[in-house]
Short mmCIF file of C-alpha atoms in Angstrom, two decimals:
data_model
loop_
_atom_site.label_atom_id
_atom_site.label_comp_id
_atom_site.label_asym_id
_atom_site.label_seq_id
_atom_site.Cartn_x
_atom_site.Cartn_y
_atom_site.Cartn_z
CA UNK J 1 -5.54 -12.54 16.25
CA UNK J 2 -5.00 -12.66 20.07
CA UNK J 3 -3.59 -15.53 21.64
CA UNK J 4 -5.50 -17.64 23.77
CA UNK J 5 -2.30 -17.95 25.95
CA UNK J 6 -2.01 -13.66 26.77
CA UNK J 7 -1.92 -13.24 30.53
CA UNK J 8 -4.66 -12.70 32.90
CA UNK J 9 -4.33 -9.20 34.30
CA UNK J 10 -5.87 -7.49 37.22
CA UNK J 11 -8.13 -4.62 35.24
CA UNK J 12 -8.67 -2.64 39.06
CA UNK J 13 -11.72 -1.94 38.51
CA UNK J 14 -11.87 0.07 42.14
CA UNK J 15 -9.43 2.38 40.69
CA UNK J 16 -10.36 5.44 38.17
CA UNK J 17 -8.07 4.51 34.90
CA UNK J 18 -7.57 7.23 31.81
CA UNK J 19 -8.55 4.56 29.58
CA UNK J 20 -11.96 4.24 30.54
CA UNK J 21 -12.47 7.89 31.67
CA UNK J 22 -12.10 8.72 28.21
CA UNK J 23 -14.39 5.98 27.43
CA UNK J 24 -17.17 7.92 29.26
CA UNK J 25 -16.49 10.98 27.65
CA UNK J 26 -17.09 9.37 24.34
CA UNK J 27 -20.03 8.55 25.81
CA UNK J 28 -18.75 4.28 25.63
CA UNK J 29 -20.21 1.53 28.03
CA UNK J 30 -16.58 -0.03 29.37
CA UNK J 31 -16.24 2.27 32.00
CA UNK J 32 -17.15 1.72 35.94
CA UNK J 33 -17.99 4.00 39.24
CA UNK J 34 -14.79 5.28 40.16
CA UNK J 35 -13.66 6.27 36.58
CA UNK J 36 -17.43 8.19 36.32
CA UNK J 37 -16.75 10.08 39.56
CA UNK J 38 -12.93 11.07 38.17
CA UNK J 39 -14.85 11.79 35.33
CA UNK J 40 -16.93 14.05 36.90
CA UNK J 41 -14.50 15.66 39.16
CA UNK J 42 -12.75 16.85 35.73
CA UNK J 43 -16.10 17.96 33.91
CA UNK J 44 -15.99 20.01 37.26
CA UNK J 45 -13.20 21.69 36.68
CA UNK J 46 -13.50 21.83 32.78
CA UNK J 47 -17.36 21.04 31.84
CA UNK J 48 -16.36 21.27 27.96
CA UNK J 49 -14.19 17.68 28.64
CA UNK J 50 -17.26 16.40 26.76
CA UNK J 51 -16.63 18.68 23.90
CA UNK J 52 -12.85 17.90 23.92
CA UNK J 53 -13.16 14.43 23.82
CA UNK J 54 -15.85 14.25 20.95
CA UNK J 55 -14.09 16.58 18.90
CA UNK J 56 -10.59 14.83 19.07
CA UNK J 57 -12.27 11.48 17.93
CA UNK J 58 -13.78 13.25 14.95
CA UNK J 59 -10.43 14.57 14.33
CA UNK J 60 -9.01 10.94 13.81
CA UNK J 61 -12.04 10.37 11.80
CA UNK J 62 -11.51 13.47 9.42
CA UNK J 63 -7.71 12.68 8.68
CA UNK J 64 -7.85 9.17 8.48
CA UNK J 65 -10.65 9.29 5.66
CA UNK J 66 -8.72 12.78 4.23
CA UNK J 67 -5.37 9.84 4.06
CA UNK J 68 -6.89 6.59 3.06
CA UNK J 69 -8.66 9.18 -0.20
CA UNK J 70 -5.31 10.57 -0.68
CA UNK J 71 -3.77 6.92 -1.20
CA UNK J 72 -2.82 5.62 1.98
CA UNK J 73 -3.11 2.09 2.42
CA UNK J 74 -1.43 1.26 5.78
CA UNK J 75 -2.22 2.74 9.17
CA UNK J 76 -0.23 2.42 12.55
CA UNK J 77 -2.19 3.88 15.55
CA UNK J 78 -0.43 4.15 18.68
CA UNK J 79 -2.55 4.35 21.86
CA UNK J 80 -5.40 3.32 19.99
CA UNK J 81 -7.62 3.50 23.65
CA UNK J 82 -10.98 1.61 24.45
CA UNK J 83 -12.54 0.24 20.79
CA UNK J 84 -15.43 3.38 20.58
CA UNK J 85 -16.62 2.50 16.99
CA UNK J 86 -15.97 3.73 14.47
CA UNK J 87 -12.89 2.56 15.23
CA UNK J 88 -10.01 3.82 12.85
CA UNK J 89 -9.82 0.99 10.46
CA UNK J 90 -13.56 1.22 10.18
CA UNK J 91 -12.96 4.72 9.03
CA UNK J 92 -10.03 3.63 6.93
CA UNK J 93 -11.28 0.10 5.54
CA UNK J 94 -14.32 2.06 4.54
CA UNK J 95 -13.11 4.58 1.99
CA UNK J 96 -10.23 1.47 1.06
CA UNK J 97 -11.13 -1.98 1.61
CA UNK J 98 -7.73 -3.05 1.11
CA UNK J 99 -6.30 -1.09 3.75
CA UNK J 100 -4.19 -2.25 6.67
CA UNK J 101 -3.94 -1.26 9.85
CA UNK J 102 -2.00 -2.23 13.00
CA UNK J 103 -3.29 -0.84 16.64
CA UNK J 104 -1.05 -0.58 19.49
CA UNK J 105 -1.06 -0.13 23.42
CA UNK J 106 0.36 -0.58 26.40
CA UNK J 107 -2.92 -0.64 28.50
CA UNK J 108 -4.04 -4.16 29.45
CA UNK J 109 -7.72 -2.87 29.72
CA UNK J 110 -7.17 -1.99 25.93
CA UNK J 111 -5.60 -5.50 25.26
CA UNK J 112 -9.11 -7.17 27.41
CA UNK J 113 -11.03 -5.44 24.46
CA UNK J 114 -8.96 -5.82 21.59
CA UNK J 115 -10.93 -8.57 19.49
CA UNK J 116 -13.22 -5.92 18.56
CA UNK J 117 -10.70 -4.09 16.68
CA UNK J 118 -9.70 -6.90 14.36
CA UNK J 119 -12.60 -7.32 12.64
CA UNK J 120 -11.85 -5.64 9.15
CA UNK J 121 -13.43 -5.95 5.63
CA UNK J 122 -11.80 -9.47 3.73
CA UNK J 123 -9.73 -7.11 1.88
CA UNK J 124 -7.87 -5.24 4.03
CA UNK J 125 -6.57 -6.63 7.33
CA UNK J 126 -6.31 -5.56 11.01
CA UNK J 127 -3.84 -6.32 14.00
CA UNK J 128 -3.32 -5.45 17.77
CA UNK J 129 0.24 -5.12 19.05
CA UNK J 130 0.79 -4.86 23.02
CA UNK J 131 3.32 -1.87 23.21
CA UNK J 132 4.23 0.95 24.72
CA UNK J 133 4.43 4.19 22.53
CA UNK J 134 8.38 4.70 24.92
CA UNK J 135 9.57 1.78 23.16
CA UNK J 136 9.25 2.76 19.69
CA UNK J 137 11.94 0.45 18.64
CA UNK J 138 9.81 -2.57 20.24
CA UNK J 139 6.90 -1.25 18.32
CA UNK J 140 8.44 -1.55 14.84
CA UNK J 141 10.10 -4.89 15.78
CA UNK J 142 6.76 -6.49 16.63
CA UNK J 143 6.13 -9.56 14.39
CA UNK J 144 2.24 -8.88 14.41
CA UNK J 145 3.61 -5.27 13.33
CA UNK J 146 5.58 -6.65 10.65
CA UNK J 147 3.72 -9.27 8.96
CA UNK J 148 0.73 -6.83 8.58
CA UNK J 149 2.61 -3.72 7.30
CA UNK J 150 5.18 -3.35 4.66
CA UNK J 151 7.52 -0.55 6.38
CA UNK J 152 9.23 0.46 2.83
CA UNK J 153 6.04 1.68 1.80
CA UNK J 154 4.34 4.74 3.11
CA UNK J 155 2.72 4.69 6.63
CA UNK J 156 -0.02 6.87 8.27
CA UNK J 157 0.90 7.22 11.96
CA UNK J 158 -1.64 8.59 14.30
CA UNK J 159 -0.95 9.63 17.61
CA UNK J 160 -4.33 10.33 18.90
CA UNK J 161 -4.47 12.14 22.62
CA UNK J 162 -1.49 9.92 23.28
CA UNK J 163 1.64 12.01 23.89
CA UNK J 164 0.38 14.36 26.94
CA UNK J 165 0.82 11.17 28.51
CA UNK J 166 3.95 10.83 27.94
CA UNK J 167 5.95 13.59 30.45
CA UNK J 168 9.53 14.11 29.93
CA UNK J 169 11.17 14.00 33.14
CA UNK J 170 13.68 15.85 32.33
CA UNK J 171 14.75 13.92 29.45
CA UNK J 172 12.28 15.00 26.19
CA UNK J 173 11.07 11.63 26.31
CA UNK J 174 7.89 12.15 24.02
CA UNK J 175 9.70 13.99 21.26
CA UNK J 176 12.69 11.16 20.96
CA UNK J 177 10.19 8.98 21.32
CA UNK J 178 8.05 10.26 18.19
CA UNK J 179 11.40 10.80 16.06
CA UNK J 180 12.61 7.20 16.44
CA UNK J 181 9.02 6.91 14.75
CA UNK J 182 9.27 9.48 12.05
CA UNK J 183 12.79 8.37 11.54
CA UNK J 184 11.83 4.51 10.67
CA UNK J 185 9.03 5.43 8.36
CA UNK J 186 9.75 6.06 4.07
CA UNK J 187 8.88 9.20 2.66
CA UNK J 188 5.21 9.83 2.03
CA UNK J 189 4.59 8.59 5.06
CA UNK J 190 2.25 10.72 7.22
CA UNK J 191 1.98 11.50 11.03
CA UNK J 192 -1.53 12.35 12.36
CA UNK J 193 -1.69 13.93 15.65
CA UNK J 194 -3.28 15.94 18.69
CA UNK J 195 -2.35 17.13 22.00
CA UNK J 196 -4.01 18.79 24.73
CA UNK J 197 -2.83 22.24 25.39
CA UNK J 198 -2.80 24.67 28.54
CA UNK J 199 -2.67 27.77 26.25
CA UNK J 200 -6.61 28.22 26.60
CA UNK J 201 -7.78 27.25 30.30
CA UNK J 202 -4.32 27.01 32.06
CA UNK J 203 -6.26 26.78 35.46
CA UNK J 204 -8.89 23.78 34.53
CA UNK J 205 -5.73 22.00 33.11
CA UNK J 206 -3.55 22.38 35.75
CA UNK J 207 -6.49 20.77 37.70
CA UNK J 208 -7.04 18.04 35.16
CA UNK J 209 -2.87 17.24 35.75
CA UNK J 210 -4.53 17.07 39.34
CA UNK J 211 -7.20 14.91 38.75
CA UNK J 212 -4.99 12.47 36.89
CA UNK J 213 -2.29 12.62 38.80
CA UNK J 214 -3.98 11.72 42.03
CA UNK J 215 -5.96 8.46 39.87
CA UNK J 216 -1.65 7.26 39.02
CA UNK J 217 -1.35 8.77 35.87
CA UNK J 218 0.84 11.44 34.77
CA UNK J 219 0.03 14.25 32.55
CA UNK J 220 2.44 16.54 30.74
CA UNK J 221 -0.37 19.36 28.18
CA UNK J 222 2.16 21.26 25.88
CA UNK J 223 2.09 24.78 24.27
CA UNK J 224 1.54 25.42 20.41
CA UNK J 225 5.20 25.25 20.29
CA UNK J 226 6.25 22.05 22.07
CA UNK J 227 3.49 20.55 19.93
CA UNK J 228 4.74 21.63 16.72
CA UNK J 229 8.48 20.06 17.77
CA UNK J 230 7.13 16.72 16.81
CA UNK J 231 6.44 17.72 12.95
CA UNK J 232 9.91 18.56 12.62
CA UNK J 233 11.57 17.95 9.39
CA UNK J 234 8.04 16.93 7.50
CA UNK J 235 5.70 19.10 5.59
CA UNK J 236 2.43 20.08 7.55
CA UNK J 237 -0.47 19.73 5.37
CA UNK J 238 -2.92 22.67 5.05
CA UNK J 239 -4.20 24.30 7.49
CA UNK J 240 -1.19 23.01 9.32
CA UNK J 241 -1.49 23.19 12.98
CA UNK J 242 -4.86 24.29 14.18
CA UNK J 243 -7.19 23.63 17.54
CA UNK J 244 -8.64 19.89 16.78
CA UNK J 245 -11.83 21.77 15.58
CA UNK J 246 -10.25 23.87 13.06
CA UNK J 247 -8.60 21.11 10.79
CA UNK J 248 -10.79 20.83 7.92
CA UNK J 249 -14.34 20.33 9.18
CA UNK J 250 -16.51 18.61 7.31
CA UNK J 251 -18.46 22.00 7.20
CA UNK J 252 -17.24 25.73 7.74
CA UNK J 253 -19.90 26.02 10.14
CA UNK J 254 -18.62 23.09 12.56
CA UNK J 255 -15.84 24.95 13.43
CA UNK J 256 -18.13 27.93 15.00
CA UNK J 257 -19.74 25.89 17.22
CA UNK J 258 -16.48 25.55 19.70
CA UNK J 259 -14.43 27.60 21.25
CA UNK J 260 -11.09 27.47 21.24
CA UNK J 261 -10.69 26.95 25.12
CA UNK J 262 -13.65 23.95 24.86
CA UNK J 263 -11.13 22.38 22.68
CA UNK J 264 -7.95 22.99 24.60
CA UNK J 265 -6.13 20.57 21.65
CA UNK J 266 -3.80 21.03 19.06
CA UNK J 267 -4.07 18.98 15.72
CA UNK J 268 -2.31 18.56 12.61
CA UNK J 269 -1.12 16.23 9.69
CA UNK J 270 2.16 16.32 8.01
CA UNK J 271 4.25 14.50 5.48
CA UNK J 272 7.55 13.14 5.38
CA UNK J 273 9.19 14.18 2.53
#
């Protein structure tokens, strides 16, 4: 559980913050005027952000329950974001009870709201880990990290909308980043993953970057191949990597009802061998 002693931070409130824009995209309540109107000013640009958002999060809610069927019993989600619920250990706990899951972030607005993601079935348990998805290493050192998943045993990793914040600045700081990861993680171990793209709308990204930007946070969207890079060396699972839409919707119709440039994200799952 949290400690009573974390630090008080300054949330800046006045200031638009990626966090809780994507809160109001989900359509959540822990968002405030100046993230709405940077909100807006992106739905301006791209009106299908909407779309996007909702169809990432169901996504994370596809593969995590496709995983936790197919045996997986311990989850590590990195940039977990704003608690929108179902949360993924809801998702997880749901199809097994026993399952574990560890949520990290480096946002303190995500630590302020944290509490609501420990609540897990008896079970199974849940834990929050402040970290920052750049220091990988500090993420699998984490006592909270460690005492609540058994890293010789397989892990699902999910890296949810996460990595287009990470730019490389010159130094491919996202992919080492995700291969110190991959690399710490036994085999059968999955990684779950999307990534907004500028291969559909180039323009409306390029203003989202924008957008962002001028709000004090970076954004780095990456083409089909860049995204595939961070599967290297594991086994994609079918129907490998897809627009967030496309991997395996709960009906064949689903997919039809987005285009591929509303969705402007790649997805996949793969599988260390």
């Amino acid at each position: 559980m949290l400690s009573a002693e974390e630090p008080v931070v300054d949330l800046q409130l006045d200031r638009a913050h990626s966090a809780r824009i994507y809160d109001y995209l989900l359509g959540g309540k822990t968002n405030f005027l100046a993230d709405r109107l940077a909100a807006g000013r992106v739905l301006g640009v791209f009106p299908a952000a909407l779309v996007a958002a909702r169809i990432n999060r169901e996504f994370m809610h596809r593969a995590t329950r496709h995983l936790a069927a197919a045996g997986l019993r311990q989850f590590l989600d990195i940039g977990t974001g704003i608690p929108t619920s179902p949360n993924l250990h809801e998702i997880a706990q749901a199809t097994a009870p026993d399952a574990r899951v560890v949520y990290t972030d480096n946002d303190p607005i995500v630590l302020a709201h944290a509490a609501a993601l420990l609540h897990g079935t008896p079970e199974g348990r849940t834990a929050y880990v402040p970290a920052d998805v750049t220091d990988p290493a500090g993420i699998l050192a984490a006592p909270r990290l460690r005492a609540t998943l058994d890293l010789t045993r397989p892990v699902a990793l999910s890296l949810n909308a996460l990595m287009h914040f990470v730019p490389d600045d010159g130094r491919d700081r996202a992919h080492t980043a995700v291969e110190t990861l991959k690399a710490a993680l036994p085999s059968g171990s999955t990684l779950a993953m999307t990534h907004a793209t500028p291969d559909y709308s180039p323009d409306a990204m390029g203003e989202i970057a924008r957008i962002y930007r001028e709000a004090g946070t970076a954004l780095q969207f990456r083409t089909r191949a860049e995204f595939l890079r961070f599967f290297d060396g594991w086994e994609l699972l079918d129907p490998g990597v897809t627009l967030s839409h496309q991997w395996r919707p709960d009906r064949p119709e689903d997919a039809g009802h987005v285009t591929d440039a509303e969705a402007a994200c790649y997805a996949a799952v793969a599988r260390k061998p």
